[in-house]
XYZ file of C-alpha atoms in Angstrom:
464
model
C 94.423 31.246 74.552
C 95.315 35.164 74.228
C 93.255 35.996 77.091
C 94.730 33.446 79.544
C 98.136 34.359 78.263
C 97.349 38.070 79.277
C 95.788 37.127 82.416
C 99.096 35.538 83.630
C 101.406 38.117 82.782
C 98.978 40.536 84.754
C 99.013 38.079 87.759
C 102.831 37.858 87.510
C 103.210 41.666 87.468
C 101.014 42.067 90.621
C 103.031 39.492 92.378
C 106.148 40.979 91.947
C 104.920 44.413 92.867
C 103.450 42.859 96.114
C 106.821 41.243 96.877
C 108.568 44.342 96.292
C 106.125 46.159 98.690
C 106.573 43.738 101.515
C 110.490 43.549 100.950
C 110.628 47.142 101.340
C 108.603 47.330 104.638
C 110.675 44.712 106.035
C 113.907 46.418 105.327
C 112.533 49.679 106.756
C 111.195 47.554 110.020
C 114.694 46.119 110.091
C 116.494 49.250 110.710
C 114.376 50.085 113.676
C 114.695 46.602 115.280
C 116.695 46.807 118.631
C 119.014 43.670 117.831
C 120.590 46.001 115.131
C 121.535 48.730 117.564
C 125.052 48.712 118.740
C 123.777 48.819 122.510
C 121.853 45.332 122.198
C 124.670 43.915 120.064
C 125.060 41.001 122.722
C 121.738 39.300 121.296
C 123.968 38.035 118.902
C 126.064 36.277 121.248
C 122.780 33.932 121.968
C 122.607 33.062 118.144
C 119.968 35.730 117.664
C 119.423 37.529 114.374
C 116.941 39.948 112.995
C 114.595 37.342 111.930
C 114.429 33.746 113.954
C 113.424 30.275 113.393
C 110.577 29.267 115.722
C 110.851 25.558 115.457
C 113.457 22.957 116.464
C 113.448 19.306 116.261
C 116.874 18.384 115.174
C 116.575 21.055 112.448
C 115.471 24.706 112.582
C 112.548 25.963 110.689
C 109.354 27.964 111.191
C 106.813 28.462 108.390
C 104.096 30.089 110.135
C 102.970 33.431 111.327
C 105.900 36.043 111.799
C 105.852 38.041 115.100
C 107.680 40.527 116.523
C 108.880 40.580 119.988
C 108.749 43.988 121.912
C 110.556 45.505 125.055
C 108.162 46.094 127.935
C 110.555 48.800 128.970
C 110.377 51.122 125.852
C 107.516 49.184 123.601
C 110.551 48.910 120.888
C 110.698 45.760 118.584
C 113.638 43.642 119.234
C 113.737 40.822 116.763
C 111.140 38.540 114.922
C 110.526 34.900 114.890
C 108.924 32.588 112.517
C 106.088 30.459 114.432
C 105.376 26.856 113.825
C 102.735 25.632 111.409
C 100.373 22.453 112.121
C 102.232 20.378 109.632
C 105.660 21.375 111.498
C 104.132 20.413 114.802
C 103.138 16.996 113.415
C 106.882 16.587 112.014
C 108.160 17.462 115.250
C 106.135 15.155 117.460
C 107.195 12.345 115.010
C 110.897 13.260 115.406
C 110.267 13.293 119.105
C 108.732 9.905 119.267
C 111.711 8.378 117.320
C 114.485 10.207 119.490
C 112.674 8.951 122.450
C 113.640 5.399 121.547
C 117.392 6.480 121.634
C 117.105 8.590 124.705
C 115.054 6.003 126.749
C 117.804 3.137 126.158
C 120.861 5.297 127.533
C 121.439 4.364 131.248
C 120.082 7.215 133.660
C 123.434 8.108 134.882
C 124.705 9.137 131.437
C 121.539 10.948 130.920
C 122.466 12.966 133.841
C 125.971 13.825 132.478
C 124.263 15.457 129.395
C 122.025 17.519 131.836
C 125.234 18.419 133.655
C 126.686 19.747 130.275
C 123.538 21.578 129.719
C 123.923 23.224 133.172
C 127.556 24.152 132.474
C 126.503 25.770 129.123
C 123.894 27.609 130.560
C 126.404 28.885 133.180
C 128.569 30.123 130.462
C 125.680 32.173 128.957
C 124.009 33.282 132.469
C 124.619 36.981 132.175
C 123.596 37.575 128.592
C 120.546 35.287 128.843
C 119.685 36.711 132.135
C 119.840 40.100 130.213
C 117.502 38.745 127.406
C 114.711 37.620 130.081
C 114.925 41.379 131.484
C 114.828 42.893 128.046
C 112.249 40.647 126.553
C 109.983 39.919 129.809
C 110.650 43.173 131.671
C 111.815 41.858 134.944
C 114.608 43.477 136.513
C 118.137 42.201 135.505
C 118.983 40.598 138.940
C 115.891 38.555 138.550
C 116.646 37.600 134.952
C 120.071 36.378 135.755
C 118.501 34.478 138.918
C 115.940 32.875 136.769
C 118.653 31.060 134.673
C 120.412 30.198 137.623
C 117.346 28.332 138.803
C 117.664 26.295 135.646
C 121.120 25.554 136.363
C 120.453 24.455 140.084
C 117.963 22.144 138.871
C 120.264 20.621 136.291
C 122.595 20.013 139.343
C 119.937 18.584 141.235
C 118.816 16.287 138.364
C 122.482 15.041 138.085
C 122.268 13.489 141.374
C 118.773 12.337 140.847
C 120.055 10.232 138.002
C 121.962 7.988 139.889
C 119.288 7.582 142.439
C 116.278 6.382 140.628
C 115.143 3.161 142.118
C 112.261 1.152 143.337
C 111.988 -0.735 146.595
C 111.614 -4.591 146.889
C 108.335 -5.321 148.490
C 107.233 -8.428 150.588
C 104.831 -10.828 148.526
C 101.829 -12.515 150.168
C 103.102 -15.700 147.884
C 105.823 -17.848 149.733
C 109.114 -17.981 147.859
C 108.162 -14.626 145.952
C 109.152 -10.857 146.114
C 107.928 -7.512 144.484
C 110.172 -5.586 142.749
C 109.166 -1.877 141.969
C 110.603 -0.437 138.818
C 110.517 2.961 137.138
C 110.261 3.518 133.703
C 110.163 6.879 131.396
C 106.823 8.000 130.185
C 107.728 8.991 127.000
C 107.095 12.384 125.544
C 106.610 15.380 127.757
C 105.099 18.554 126.547
C 106.023 21.578 128.595
C 103.532 24.829 128.130
C 105.384 27.695 129.888
C 104.115 31.371 130.723
C 105.777 34.760 129.876
C 106.565 35.650 133.596
C 109.193 32.782 133.872
C 110.281 32.079 130.463
C 113.255 30.143 131.412
C 113.016 28.601 134.982
C 109.655 27.003 134.396
C 111.225 25.307 131.352
C 114.380 24.285 133.072
C 112.354 22.818 136.285
C 110.501 20.505 133.947
C 113.249 19.720 131.417
C 115.989 18.807 133.662
C 114.079 16.188 135.652
C 111.997 14.684 132.507
C 115.443 14.378 130.749
C 117.212 12.168 133.521
C 113.847 9.989 133.707
C 114.263 9.094 130.108
C 111.720 11.460 128.680
C 111.906 13.726 125.689
C 110.642 17.194 125.972
C 108.441 19.215 123.503
C 108.341 22.999 124.601
C 105.951 25.824 123.761
C 106.953 29.059 125.437
C 104.630 31.969 125.517
C 104.189 33.962 122.235
C 105.524 37.069 123.820
C 108.759 35.655 124.836
C 109.819 33.668 121.793
C 113.420 35.131 121.685
C 114.049 33.634 125.199
C 112.798 30.191 123.863
C 114.753 30.327 120.939
C 117.986 31.257 122.807
C 117.546 28.624 125.362
C 116.771 25.994 122.853
C 120.100 26.948 121.063
C 122.109 26.444 124.026
C 120.643 22.748 124.790
C 120.481 21.904 121.221
C 124.495 22.526 120.934
C 124.933 20.359 123.947
C 122.948 17.531 122.326
C 124.821 18.049 118.984
C 128.295 17.783 120.580
C 127.031 14.487 122.094
C 125.989 12.988 118.838
C 122.449 12.799 120.282
C 119.401 13.598 118.404
C 118.394 17.277 118.623
C 114.745 16.121 118.619
C 115.124 15.011 122.273
C 114.582 18.795 123.295
C 112.268 20.120 120.629
C 110.509 23.555 120.393
C 107.675 24.869 118.519
C 107.029 28.533 119.000
C 102.994 29.183 118.410
C 99.853 30.342 119.889
C 96.557 28.785 120.983
C 96.512 26.317 118.233
C 100.061 24.613 119.248
C 99.030 24.654 122.828
C 95.533 23.077 122.142
C 97.201 20.322 119.869
C 99.747 19.597 122.744
C 96.899 19.214 125.102
C 94.869 16.983 122.971
C 97.485 14.886 121.356
C 97.250 11.281 122.799
C 101.223 10.814 121.584
C 102.151 13.680 124.358
C 102.276 11.297 127.323
C 102.406 14.072 129.942
C 101.697 17.512 129.849
C 103.188 20.233 132.147
C 101.293 23.478 132.082
C 101.956 26.927 133.569
C 99.394 29.585 133.090
C 96.422 31.096 134.095
C 93.446 29.173 135.798
C 91.067 30.717 133.020
C 93.225 29.526 130.301
C 94.645 26.194 131.424
C 92.317 24.982 134.142
C 95.306 22.621 134.738
C 97.312 24.213 137.255
C 96.023 26.490 140.246
C 98.168 29.313 140.441
C 98.508 33.107 141.311
C 97.325 34.006 144.794
C 99.628 34.008 147.670
C 97.735 34.879 150.839
C 99.321 36.125 153.979
C 97.777 36.390 157.583
C 99.209 39.001 159.868
C 97.976 38.338 163.555
C 98.119 41.038 166.326
C 101.224 39.286 167.723
C 103.433 39.105 164.559
C 106.733 41.252 164.511
C 105.988 44.188 162.265
C 109.515 44.442 161.581
C 109.269 41.390 159.528
C 105.946 41.763 158.065
C 106.409 44.962 156.187
C 109.583 43.986 154.095
C 108.149 40.673 153.470
C 104.791 41.745 152.446
C 106.316 44.415 149.957
C 108.892 42.090 148.287
C 106.113 39.429 147.819
C 103.674 41.807 146.522
C 105.936 44.141 143.954
C 108.738 41.621 143.011
C 108.484 40.741 139.394
C 105.876 43.866 138.960
C 103.144 41.437 140.607
C 103.720 38.956 137.807
C 104.900 36.000 139.802
C 102.724 32.920 140.393
C 103.408 33.387 144.006
C 102.792 37.242 144.229
C 100.860 38.328 147.415
C 97.219 39.582 146.143
C 95.795 39.495 149.517
C 97.119 40.630 152.577
C 94.821 39.856 155.770
C 95.389 41.873 158.662
C 94.216 41.717 162.377
C 91.872 44.766 162.925
C 94.020 45.729 166.009
C 97.076 46.415 163.697
C 95.461 47.027 160.419
C 96.004 50.831 159.997
C 99.836 50.909 161.553
C 100.762 48.108 158.832
C 98.786 49.822 155.732
C 100.500 53.031 156.746
C 104.007 51.292 156.998
C 103.621 49.305 153.748
C 102.243 52.010 151.889
C 105.392 54.281 152.929
C 107.544 51.508 151.934
C 105.679 51.101 148.406
C 106.662 54.783 147.817
C 110.197 54.029 148.356
C 110.410 51.218 145.886
C 112.921 52.064 142.984
C 111.082 51.935 139.676
C 112.912 52.104 136.585
C 115.141 50.488 133.988
C 115.142 46.842 134.333
C 118.924 46.536 133.494
C 119.828 49.175 136.077
C 121.057 47.288 139.264
C 119.138 49.722 141.698
C 115.917 48.947 140.200
C 113.499 46.870 142.150
C 110.267 47.111 139.949
C 110.297 47.221 136.271
C 107.420 47.472 133.647
C 104.459 45.275 133.191
C 105.096 42.790 130.193
C 102.499 43.927 127.672
C 100.014 46.832 127.065
C 97.182 44.636 127.630
C 98.369 44.013 131.094
C 98.059 47.608 131.639
C 94.685 47.511 130.733
C 94.021 44.701 132.831
C 95.699 46.800 136.034
C 93.451 49.832 135.182
C 90.135 47.625 134.984
C 90.836 45.860 138.017
C 91.339 49.156 139.840
C 88.158 50.628 138.552
C 86.266 47.461 139.598
C 87.624 47.452 143.002
C 86.552 51.208 143.321
C 83.117 50.338 142.091
C 83.017 47.598 144.893
C 83.798 49.740 147.783
C 87.406 49.755 147.789
C 89.815 52.563 148.477
C 93.222 53.057 146.720
C 95.748 53.887 149.546
C 98.840 53.842 147.135
C 99.531 54.023 143.589
C 96.611 53.354 141.020
C 98.053 55.011 137.882
C 100.074 54.376 134.734
C 103.338 56.094 135.000
C 103.950 58.939 132.466
C 107.075 57.420 130.954
C 107.838 55.031 127.738
C 107.067 51.343 128.291
C 104.242 49.524 130.307
C 105.056 50.888 133.684
C 102.197 51.340 136.447
C 102.315 52.308 140.064
C 102.416 49.437 142.530
C 98.894 49.730 144.178
C 97.462 49.133 147.708
C 93.517 49.069 148.103
C 91.587 48.735 151.448
C 88.251 48.572 152.412
C 87.131 45.854 150.214
C 84.911 42.885 151.542
C 86.656 39.633 151.629
C 84.321 37.907 149.126
C 84.273 41.013 146.484
C 84.305 39.668 143.189
C 87.757 41.488 142.078
C 89.538 39.918 145.380
C 88.344 36.593 144.057
C 89.318 37.417 140.573
C 92.612 36.272 139.115
C 94.680 39.627 138.016
C 98.390 39.200 137.268
C 99.218 42.707 138.094
C 101.014 44.706 141.160
C 97.681 45.364 143.060
C 97.412 44.335 146.902
C 94.121 43.873 148.285
C 94.205 44.637 152.246
C 91.463 42.837 154.265
C 90.433 43.393 157.779
C 89.781 40.438 159.970
C 88.893 40.007 163.595
C 88.967 36.246 164.408
C 91.423 33.271 163.557
C 88.410 31.500 162.009
C 87.317 33.865 159.816
C 90.796 34.617 158.347
C 91.571 30.992 157.671
C 87.917 30.564 155.979
C 88.692 33.693 153.739
C 91.973 32.219 152.762
C 90.378 29.001 151.545
C 87.124 30.378 149.831
C 88.852 31.411 146.625
C 88.869 29.115 143.633
C 92.640 29.722 142.989
C 95.576 29.639 145.122
C 99.348 28.430 145.104
C 100.619 29.214 148.556
C 100.095 31.225 151.877
C 101.961 32.446 154.791
C 101.221 33.445 158.155
C 102.772 35.825 160.570
C 102.403 35.002 164.233
C 104.265 33.956 167.436
C 101.438 31.607 168.460
C 102.727 28.029 167.637
C 99.299 26.591 168.405
C 97.761 28.710 165.788
C 100.403 27.831 163.107
C 99.068 24.235 163.786
C 95.473 25.004 163.408
C 96.256 26.871 160.300
C 97.952 23.930 158.856
C 95.053 21.776 159.656
C 92.512 23.920 157.882
C 93.934 22.878 154.699
C 94.884 26.206 153.856
C 96.761 26.585 150.416
C 100.588 25.791 150.951
């Protein structure tokens, strides 16, 4: 008995000592968080604090791993988020199923009215929310605000759509009968979004799913959790003001465990996934190929290629990765594009004169360097860029590489960084064939004045 009593005292003493140490460390870390600095006081306008709940299902919570969000422009910590546990995921799915019974019963035009209010609430916070996107993701401020505007625009579109959902009356082969087509909500829509558009992709899915009578479960990227929390707070307030279950728009911050659970869960009736082909194998994304023929207007080609290649620091799903140039104009276009690259304004994402900000993470910088090294080994020549910039944050030089074969492994590899591979072709047929030989692809463009060529290109099944 005495031995047990002594052991209990020792264990309690050790526990108290450990808690004191952790508390001290957290207090020390708190003082370094950007959210506590006067310059970033605006973060609290979004309802954010040093420690934030990463689960919302009508109530806020989060008992999982605590993660820290970092600013890519200086790699300093912004604030912390408590992620979801699997138990909280289960609880959230159940609350979503219950909320769906309420939401699906509301007439579509009235659902549209709620979405209209969400759009208006976003409008009121557009600048501060856009600033958060820039701070946490790294894209320049004007793109951050523009991304929130996309959510607002889709809300406007969805409001109109809520009064147009219908089905045709079709003729029946049976006398005295008619076929009536009617659309019904599917139920629970899971939305898994990527770091590069942490607001817009959710908005595109959320607004349309809502007016159709579906409820939504959102898992944002683990590296942009503050944006997920801030957006959810805005949406949750609208639902609360209308006496609707908050679970209609639920959120679970988390990693691969939550994403895998959503993908496998038969209670999730539809999953929208945005991410890499390697991870998702659900959405073909990333590459935008551009063909430039000998008759193209180069005054259009150069600015278009530059913007499409370096915008969002090469981290768009539609970023130009391969620029295919006819041999007769290859050298002059490369020279002009490289000259334009050197004039790209690189810097602070919040500076309105900046066109190109940092990569999102340090891992992306490593991927950038690895891709350049592989390109060199496979016969490529770095014409412009190719280096990590000597400044705080995850800044790299936008890069142009020539001389690679169209089927070089690195050209066919999905790399989410600002590297442009320039390929030289001689015939229309080979250019179209090269375009279609990669496994990934979201869109492509062609620069030519030959309308016959445009329609032949469309007829080849090019990615568009």
